[in-house]
Amino acid sequence: MVSRASFAGWYRHRYVWVAAILVAVSAGAAVVVRTAGSPAEPTDLQGQIMTRMRTFLEQADPAQHNHAGHNLEQVANGEETKPAVICGVHVYGYEPSEASKLADVQTVYGFHLCGVAEQKRTWDWAVKLAGPVIMDFSTDPPGVQVVEATEDVIFIDRLRQMFPPKYAEPAQREALSPSEMVDLRRRYDAAAGL
């Protein structure tokens, strides 16, 4: 049987527990509200590298990708504007490989696929810039080298000349991950007004 004294003690502690739970929920809600307004930065180095690659390639002129430049203009509100470039990226590796923060990364070996998002032009008909890429993060803005065949050297040999063997091997087989491709297409469609 429960005595009055033990019941009264439990009852008083119940209010203490309710107050503690309310404080914890309020603090958690404040943290969620504070972080919800700011875009999430990836905490892993690979994610930070991908974000920096994607951001630079999307803001750069297609000529800075070291592909043949396309002088694409579109009319918006009576003014000619350059269409958005929307990119997906994949990182094969970086040097120095023991880097633990983005500021320490000097060179990135990866792949990029970018679509020039002209208004109402579907992905299938978009101008695309794609291929293995080397980005020099030690300069500002980053330097970009795209692997392309030359008159004397075929593509695969040029890839092997430019990429270290440990990164050249995956570059021969891998492009974008399925999730990166889905995100690229979603962002492209939004930029093209589809």
PDB file of C-alpha atoms in Angstrom, residues 2-185:
ATOM      1  CA  VAL A   2       1.152   3.555  -0.728  1.00  0.00           C
ATOM      2  CA  SER A   3       1.428   5.883   2.249  1.00  0.00           C
ATOM      3  CA  ARG A   4       0.426   9.534   2.139  1.00  0.00           C
ATOM      4  CA  ALA A   5       3.987  10.714   2.750  1.00  0.00           C
ATOM      5  CA  SER A   6       5.445   8.709  -0.151  1.00  0.00           C
ATOM      6  CA  PHE A   7       2.586   9.805  -2.440  1.00  0.00           C
ATOM      7  CA  ALA A   8       3.138  13.490  -1.541  1.00  0.00           C
ATOM      8  CA  GLY A   9       6.888  13.134  -2.180  1.00  0.00           C
ATOM      9  CA  TRP A  10       6.271  11.555  -5.589  1.00  0.00           C
ATOM     10  CA  TYR A  11       3.729  14.222  -6.444  1.00  0.00           C
ATOM     11  CA  ARG A  12       6.165  17.040  -5.647  1.00  0.00           C
ATOM     12  CA  HIS A  13       8.887  15.364  -7.738  1.00  0.00           C
ATOM     13  CA  ARG A  14       6.473  14.920 -10.606  1.00  0.00           C
ATOM     14  CA  TYR A  15       6.308  18.701 -11.047  1.00  0.00           C
ATOM     15  CA  VAL A  16      10.091  18.892 -10.953  1.00  0.00           C
ATOM     16  CA  TRP A  17      10.271  16.271 -13.722  1.00  0.00           C
ATOM     17  CA  VAL A  18       7.639  18.061 -15.809  1.00  0.00           C
ATOM     18  CA  ALA A  19       9.588  21.326 -15.476  1.00  0.00           C
ATOM     19  CA  ALA A  20      12.848  19.592 -16.456  1.00  0.00           C
ATOM     20  CA  ILE A  21      11.211  18.052 -19.523  1.00  0.00           C
ATOM     21  CA  LEU A  22       9.747  21.412 -20.577  1.00  0.00           C
ATOM     22  CA  VAL A  23      13.164  23.083 -20.253  1.00  0.00           C
ATOM     23  CA  ALA A  24      14.802  20.337 -22.338  1.00  0.00           C
ATOM     24  CA  VAL A  25      12.146  20.521 -25.066  1.00  0.00           C
ATOM     25  CA  SER A  26      12.399  24.334 -25.181  1.00  0.00           C
ATOM     26  CA  ALA A  27      16.187  24.209 -25.496  1.00  0.00           C
ATOM     27  CA  GLY A  28      15.935  21.608 -28.264  1.00  0.00           C
ATOM     28  CA  ALA A  29      13.367  23.693 -30.128  1.00  0.00           C
ATOM     29  CA  ALA A  30      15.595  26.782 -29.876  1.00  0.00           C
ATOM     30  CA  VAL A  31      18.525  24.872 -31.386  1.00  0.00           C
ATOM     31  CA  VAL A  32      16.357  23.582 -34.238  1.00  0.00           C
ATOM     32  CA  VAL A  33      14.977  27.046 -35.000  1.00  0.00           C
ATOM     33  CA  ARG A  34      18.447  28.620 -34.890  1.00  0.00           C
ATOM     34  CA  THR A  35      19.974  26.069 -37.312  1.00  0.00           C
ATOM     35  CA  ALA A  36      16.941  25.774 -39.612  1.00  0.00           C
ATOM     36  CA  GLY A  37      17.431  29.250 -41.043  1.00  0.00           C
ATOM     37  CA  SER A  38      21.026  28.687 -42.159  1.00  0.00           C
ATOM     38  CA  PRO A  39      22.062  26.359 -44.966  1.00  0.00           C
ATOM     39  CA  ALA A  40      23.756  23.232 -43.714  1.00  0.00           C
ATOM     40  CA  GLU A  41      27.465  22.982 -44.409  1.00  0.00           C
ATOM     41  CA  PRO A  42      28.702  19.446 -44.822  1.00  0.00           C
ATOM     42  CA  THR A  43      30.755  18.402 -41.814  1.00  0.00           C
ATOM     43  CA  ASP A  44      32.781  15.794 -43.671  1.00  0.00           C
ATOM     44  CA  LEU A  45      35.770  16.871 -45.778  1.00  0.00           C
ATOM     45  CA  GLN A  46      34.532  15.033 -48.884  1.00  0.00           C
ATOM     46  CA  GLY A  47      31.219  16.915 -48.704  1.00  0.00           C
ATOM     47  CA  GLN A  48      32.998  20.255 -48.240  1.00  0.00           C
ATOM     48  CA  ILE A  49      35.193  19.571 -51.271  1.00  0.00           C
ATOM     49  CA  MET A  50      32.160  18.657 -53.391  1.00  0.00           C
ATOM     50  CA  THR A  51      30.352  21.827 -52.297  1.00  0.00           C
ATOM     51  CA  ARG A  52      33.345  24.021 -53.170  1.00  0.00           C
ATOM     52  CA  MET A  53      33.817  22.311 -56.557  1.00  0.00           C
ATOM     53  CA  ARG A  54      30.134  22.597 -57.439  1.00  0.00           C
ATOM     54  CA  THR A  55      29.885  26.216 -56.306  1.00  0.00           C
ATOM     55  CA  PHE A  56      32.953  27.315 -58.261  1.00  0.00           C
ATOM     56  CA  LEU A  57      31.983  25.462 -61.448  1.00  0.00           C
ATOM     57  CA  GLU A  58      28.432  26.848 -61.338  1.00  0.00           C
ATOM     58  CA  GLN A  59      29.634  30.416 -60.863  1.00  0.00           C
ATOM     59  CA  ALA A  60      32.431  30.178 -63.426  1.00  0.00           C
ATOM     60  CA  ASP A  61      32.015  31.010 -67.080  1.00  0.00           C
ATOM     61  CA  PRO A  62      31.969  27.821 -69.209  1.00  0.00           C
ATOM     62  CA  ALA A  63      35.307  28.937 -70.684  1.00  0.00           C
ATOM     63  CA  GLN A  64      36.815  28.651 -67.178  1.00  0.00           C
ATOM     64  CA  HIS A  65      35.926  24.958 -67.228  1.00  0.00           C
ATOM     65  CA  ASN A  66      38.545  24.800 -69.989  1.00  0.00           C
ATOM     66  CA  HIS A  67      35.942  23.497 -72.423  1.00  0.00           C
ATOM     67  CA  ALA A  68      35.196  25.260 -75.643  1.00  0.00           C
ATOM     68  CA  GLY A  69      33.209  28.330 -74.591  1.00  0.00           C
ATOM     69  CA  HIS A  70      29.598  28.716 -75.626  1.00  0.00           C
ATOM     70  CA  ASN A  71      28.292  32.225 -76.082  1.00  0.00           C
ATOM     71  CA  LEU A  72      24.780  31.486 -74.914  1.00  0.00           C
ATOM     72  CA  GLU A  73      22.598  34.455 -74.174  1.00  0.00           C
ATOM     73  CA  GLN A  74      18.914  34.505 -73.387  1.00  0.00           C
ATOM     74  CA  VAL A  75      16.472  37.344 -73.118  1.00  0.00           C
ATOM     75  CA  ALA A  76      14.999  37.976 -69.675  1.00  0.00           C
ATOM     76  CA  ASN A  77      12.975  41.123 -69.028  1.00  0.00           C
ATOM     77  CA  GLY A  78      14.259  42.652 -72.258  1.00  0.00           C
ATOM     78  CA  GLU A  79      17.926  42.167 -71.283  1.00  0.00           C
ATOM     79  CA  GLU A  80      20.361  39.537 -72.463  1.00  0.00           C
ATOM     80  CA  THR A  81      21.580  37.361 -69.606  1.00  0.00           C
ATOM     81  CA  LYS A  82      23.799  34.332 -69.357  1.00  0.00           C
ATOM     82  CA  PRO A  83      21.910  31.174 -68.481  1.00  0.00           C
ATOM     83  CA  ALA A  84      22.741  29.401 -65.236  1.00  0.00           C
ATOM     84  CA  VAL A  85      25.263  26.582 -65.268  1.00  0.00           C
ATOM     85  CA  ILE A  86      24.142  23.708 -63.023  1.00  0.00           C
ATOM     86  CA  CYS A  87      26.757  21.106 -62.036  1.00  0.00           C
ATOM     87  CA  GLY A  88      27.053  17.731 -60.409  1.00  0.00           C
ATOM     88  CA  VAL A  89      30.448  16.577 -59.139  1.00  0.00           C
ATOM     89  CA  HIS A  90      32.192  13.449 -57.939  1.00  0.00           C
ATOM     90  CA  VAL A  91      35.498  13.395 -56.021  1.00  0.00           C
ATOM     91  CA  TYR A  92      37.961  10.587 -56.738  1.00  0.00           C
ATOM     92  CA  GLY A  93      40.534  11.905 -54.296  1.00  0.00           C
ATOM     93  CA  TYR A  94      42.615  14.850 -53.187  1.00  0.00           C
ATOM     94  CA  GLU A  95      46.169  15.767 -52.279  1.00  0.00           C
ATOM     95  CA  PRO A  96      47.547  15.797 -49.724  1.00  0.00           C
ATOM     96  CA  SER A  97      45.511  12.706 -48.925  1.00  0.00           C
ATOM     97  CA  GLU A  98      46.111  13.151 -45.181  1.00  0.00           C
ATOM     98  CA  ALA A  99      44.422  16.583 -45.175  1.00  0.00           C
ATOM     99  CA  SER A 100      41.817  16.855 -42.447  1.00  0.00           C
ATOM    100  CA  LYS A 101      40.313  20.254 -43.278  1.00  0.00           C
ATOM    101  CA  LEU A 102      39.373  22.025 -46.501  1.00  0.00           C
ATOM    102  CA  ALA A 103      42.074  24.700 -46.107  1.00  0.00           C
ATOM    103  CA  ASP A 104      44.741  21.963 -46.291  1.00  0.00           C
ATOM    104  CA  VAL A 105      43.514  20.503 -49.605  1.00  0.00           C
ATOM    105  CA  GLN A 106      45.701  21.573 -52.530  1.00  0.00           C
ATOM    106  CA  THR A 107      44.557  19.474 -55.507  1.00  0.00           C
ATOM    107  CA  VAL A 108      41.281  17.662 -56.156  1.00  0.00           C
ATOM    108  CA  TYR A 109      40.790  14.903 -58.742  1.00  0.00           C
ATOM    109  CA  GLY A 110      37.193  14.423 -59.744  1.00  0.00           C
ATOM    110  CA  PHE A 111      34.472  14.437 -62.368  1.00  0.00           C
ATOM    111  CA  HIS A 112      32.005  17.145 -63.341  1.00  0.00           C
ATOM    112  CA  LEU A 113      28.823  17.175 -65.381  1.00  0.00           C
ATOM    113  CA  CYS A 114      27.308  20.594 -65.957  1.00  0.00           C
ATOM    114  CA  GLY A 115      24.277  21.638 -67.964  1.00  0.00           C
ATOM    115  CA  VAL A 116      23.737  25.144 -69.304  1.00  0.00           C
ATOM    116  CA  ALA A 117      20.160  25.855 -68.194  1.00  0.00           C
ATOM    117  CA  GLU A 118      18.641  27.916 -70.984  1.00  0.00           C
ATOM    118  CA  GLN A 119      15.014  28.757 -70.240  1.00  0.00           C
ATOM    119  CA  LYS A 120      12.548  26.010 -71.195  1.00  0.00           C
ATOM    120  CA  ARG A 121      15.316  23.850 -72.718  1.00  0.00           C
ATOM    121  CA  THR A 122      15.088  20.274 -71.421  1.00  0.00           C
ATOM    122  CA  TRP A 123      18.115  18.448 -70.051  1.00  0.00           C
ATOM    123  CA  ASP A 124      18.321  16.201 -73.105  1.00  0.00           C
ATOM    124  CA  TRP A 125      18.874  19.221 -75.383  1.00  0.00           C
ATOM    125  CA  ALA A 126      21.047  21.279 -73.031  1.00  0.00           C
ATOM    126  CA  VAL A 127      24.652  22.171 -73.747  1.00  0.00           C
ATOM    127  CA  LYS A 128      26.709  20.041 -71.389  1.00  0.00           C
ATOM    128  CA  LEU A 129      30.234  20.304 -70.033  1.00  0.00           C
ATOM    129  CA  ALA A 130      31.538  17.020 -68.671  1.00  0.00           C
ATOM    130  CA  GLY A 131      34.592  14.967 -67.895  1.00  0.00           C
ATOM    131  CA  PRO A 132      37.337  14.217 -65.411  1.00  0.00           C
ATOM    132  CA  VAL A 133      38.656  17.411 -63.842  1.00  0.00           C
ATOM    133  CA  ILE A 134      41.586  18.511 -61.714  1.00  0.00           C
ATOM    134  CA  MET A 135      41.020  21.533 -59.488  1.00  0.00           C
ATOM    135  CA  ASP A 136      43.833  23.473 -57.857  1.00  0.00           C
ATOM    136  CA  PHE A 137      42.464  24.694 -54.524  1.00  0.00           C
ATOM    137  CA  SER A 138      45.757  26.410 -53.636  1.00  0.00           C
ATOM    138  CA  THR A 139      44.822  29.386 -55.837  1.00  0.00           C
ATOM    139  CA  ASP A 140      41.935  31.803 -55.598  1.00  0.00           C
ATOM    140  CA  PRO A 141      39.924  31.296 -57.709  1.00  0.00           C
ATOM    141  CA  PRO A 142      40.687  27.598 -58.056  1.00  0.00           C
ATOM    142  CA  GLY A 143      42.464  26.504 -61.218  1.00  0.00           C
ATOM    143  CA  VAL A 144      40.643  24.005 -63.440  1.00  0.00           C
ATOM    144  CA  GLN A 145      42.107  21.452 -65.830  1.00  0.00           C
ATOM    145  CA  VAL A 146      39.758  19.244 -67.825  1.00  0.00           C
ATOM    146  CA  VAL A 147      41.015  15.981 -69.275  1.00  0.00           C
ATOM    147  CA  GLU A 148      40.598  16.173 -73.033  1.00  0.00           C
ATOM    148  CA  ALA A 149      42.232  14.359 -75.904  1.00  0.00           C
ATOM    149  CA  THR A 150      44.742  16.234 -77.997  1.00  0.00           C
ATOM    150  CA  GLU A 151      45.717  15.890 -81.619  1.00  0.00           C
ATOM    151  CA  ASP A 152      48.487  13.470 -80.623  1.00  0.00           C
ATOM    152  CA  VAL A 153      47.153  11.824 -77.438  1.00  0.00           C
ATOM    153  CA  ILE A 154      43.904   9.858 -77.089  1.00  0.00           C
ATOM    154  CA  PHE A 155      41.602  10.557 -74.142  1.00  0.00           C
ATOM    155  CA  ILE A 156      42.501   7.529 -71.995  1.00  0.00           C
ATOM    156  CA  ASP A 157      46.228   8.193 -72.355  1.00  0.00           C
ATOM    157  CA  ARG A 158      45.702  11.853 -71.490  1.00  0.00           C
ATOM    158  CA  LEU A 159      43.731  10.811 -68.397  1.00  0.00           C
ATOM    159  CA  ARG A 160      46.604   8.571 -67.296  1.00  0.00           C
ATOM    160  CA  GLN A 161      49.088  11.398 -67.900  1.00  0.00           C
ATOM    161  CA  MET A 162      47.173  13.888 -65.777  1.00  0.00           C
ATOM    162  CA  PHE A 163      45.764  11.742 -62.927  1.00  0.00           C
ATOM    163  CA  PRO A 164      47.784   9.729 -60.393  1.00  0.00           C
ATOM    164  CA  PRO A 165      47.160   5.981 -60.963  1.00  0.00           C
ATOM    165  CA  LYS A 166      45.053   5.604 -57.781  1.00  0.00           C
ATOM    166  CA  TYR A 167      42.609   8.227 -59.121  1.00  0.00           C
ATOM    167  CA  ALA A 168      42.898   7.428 -62.834  1.00  0.00           C
ATOM    168  CA  GLU A 169      41.519   3.928 -62.299  1.00  0.00           C
ATOM    169  CA  PRO A 170      38.169   5.012 -60.774  1.00  0.00           C
ATOM    170  CA  ALA A 171      37.983   7.917 -63.258  1.00  0.00           C
ATOM    171  CA  GLN A 172      37.788   5.341 -66.056  1.00  0.00           C
ATOM    172  CA  ARG A 173      34.695   3.690 -64.512  1.00  0.00           C
ATOM    173  CA  GLU A 174      32.817   6.169 -62.325  1.00  0.00           C
ATOM    174  CA  ALA A 175      30.948   9.368 -63.032  1.00  0.00           C
ATOM    175  CA  LEU A 176      28.188  10.802 -60.814  1.00  0.00           C
ATOM    176  CA  SER A 177      26.449   8.841 -58.101  1.00  0.00           C
ATOM    177  CA  PRO A 178      22.733   8.205 -58.686  1.00  0.00           C
ATOM    178  CA  SER A 179      21.782  10.616 -55.869  1.00  0.00           C
ATOM    179  CA  GLU A 180      24.050  13.360 -57.269  1.00  0.00           C
ATOM    180  CA  MET A 181      22.517  12.856 -60.736  1.00  0.00           C
ATOM    181  CA  VAL A 182      18.969  13.137 -59.340  1.00  0.00           C
ATOM    182  CA  ASP A 183      19.928  16.334 -57.499  1.00  0.00           C
ATOM    183  CA  LEU A 184      21.596  17.739 -60.639  1.00  0.00           C
ATOM    184  CA  ARG A 185      18.511  17.114 -62.767  1.00  0.00           C
TER     185      ARG A 185
END
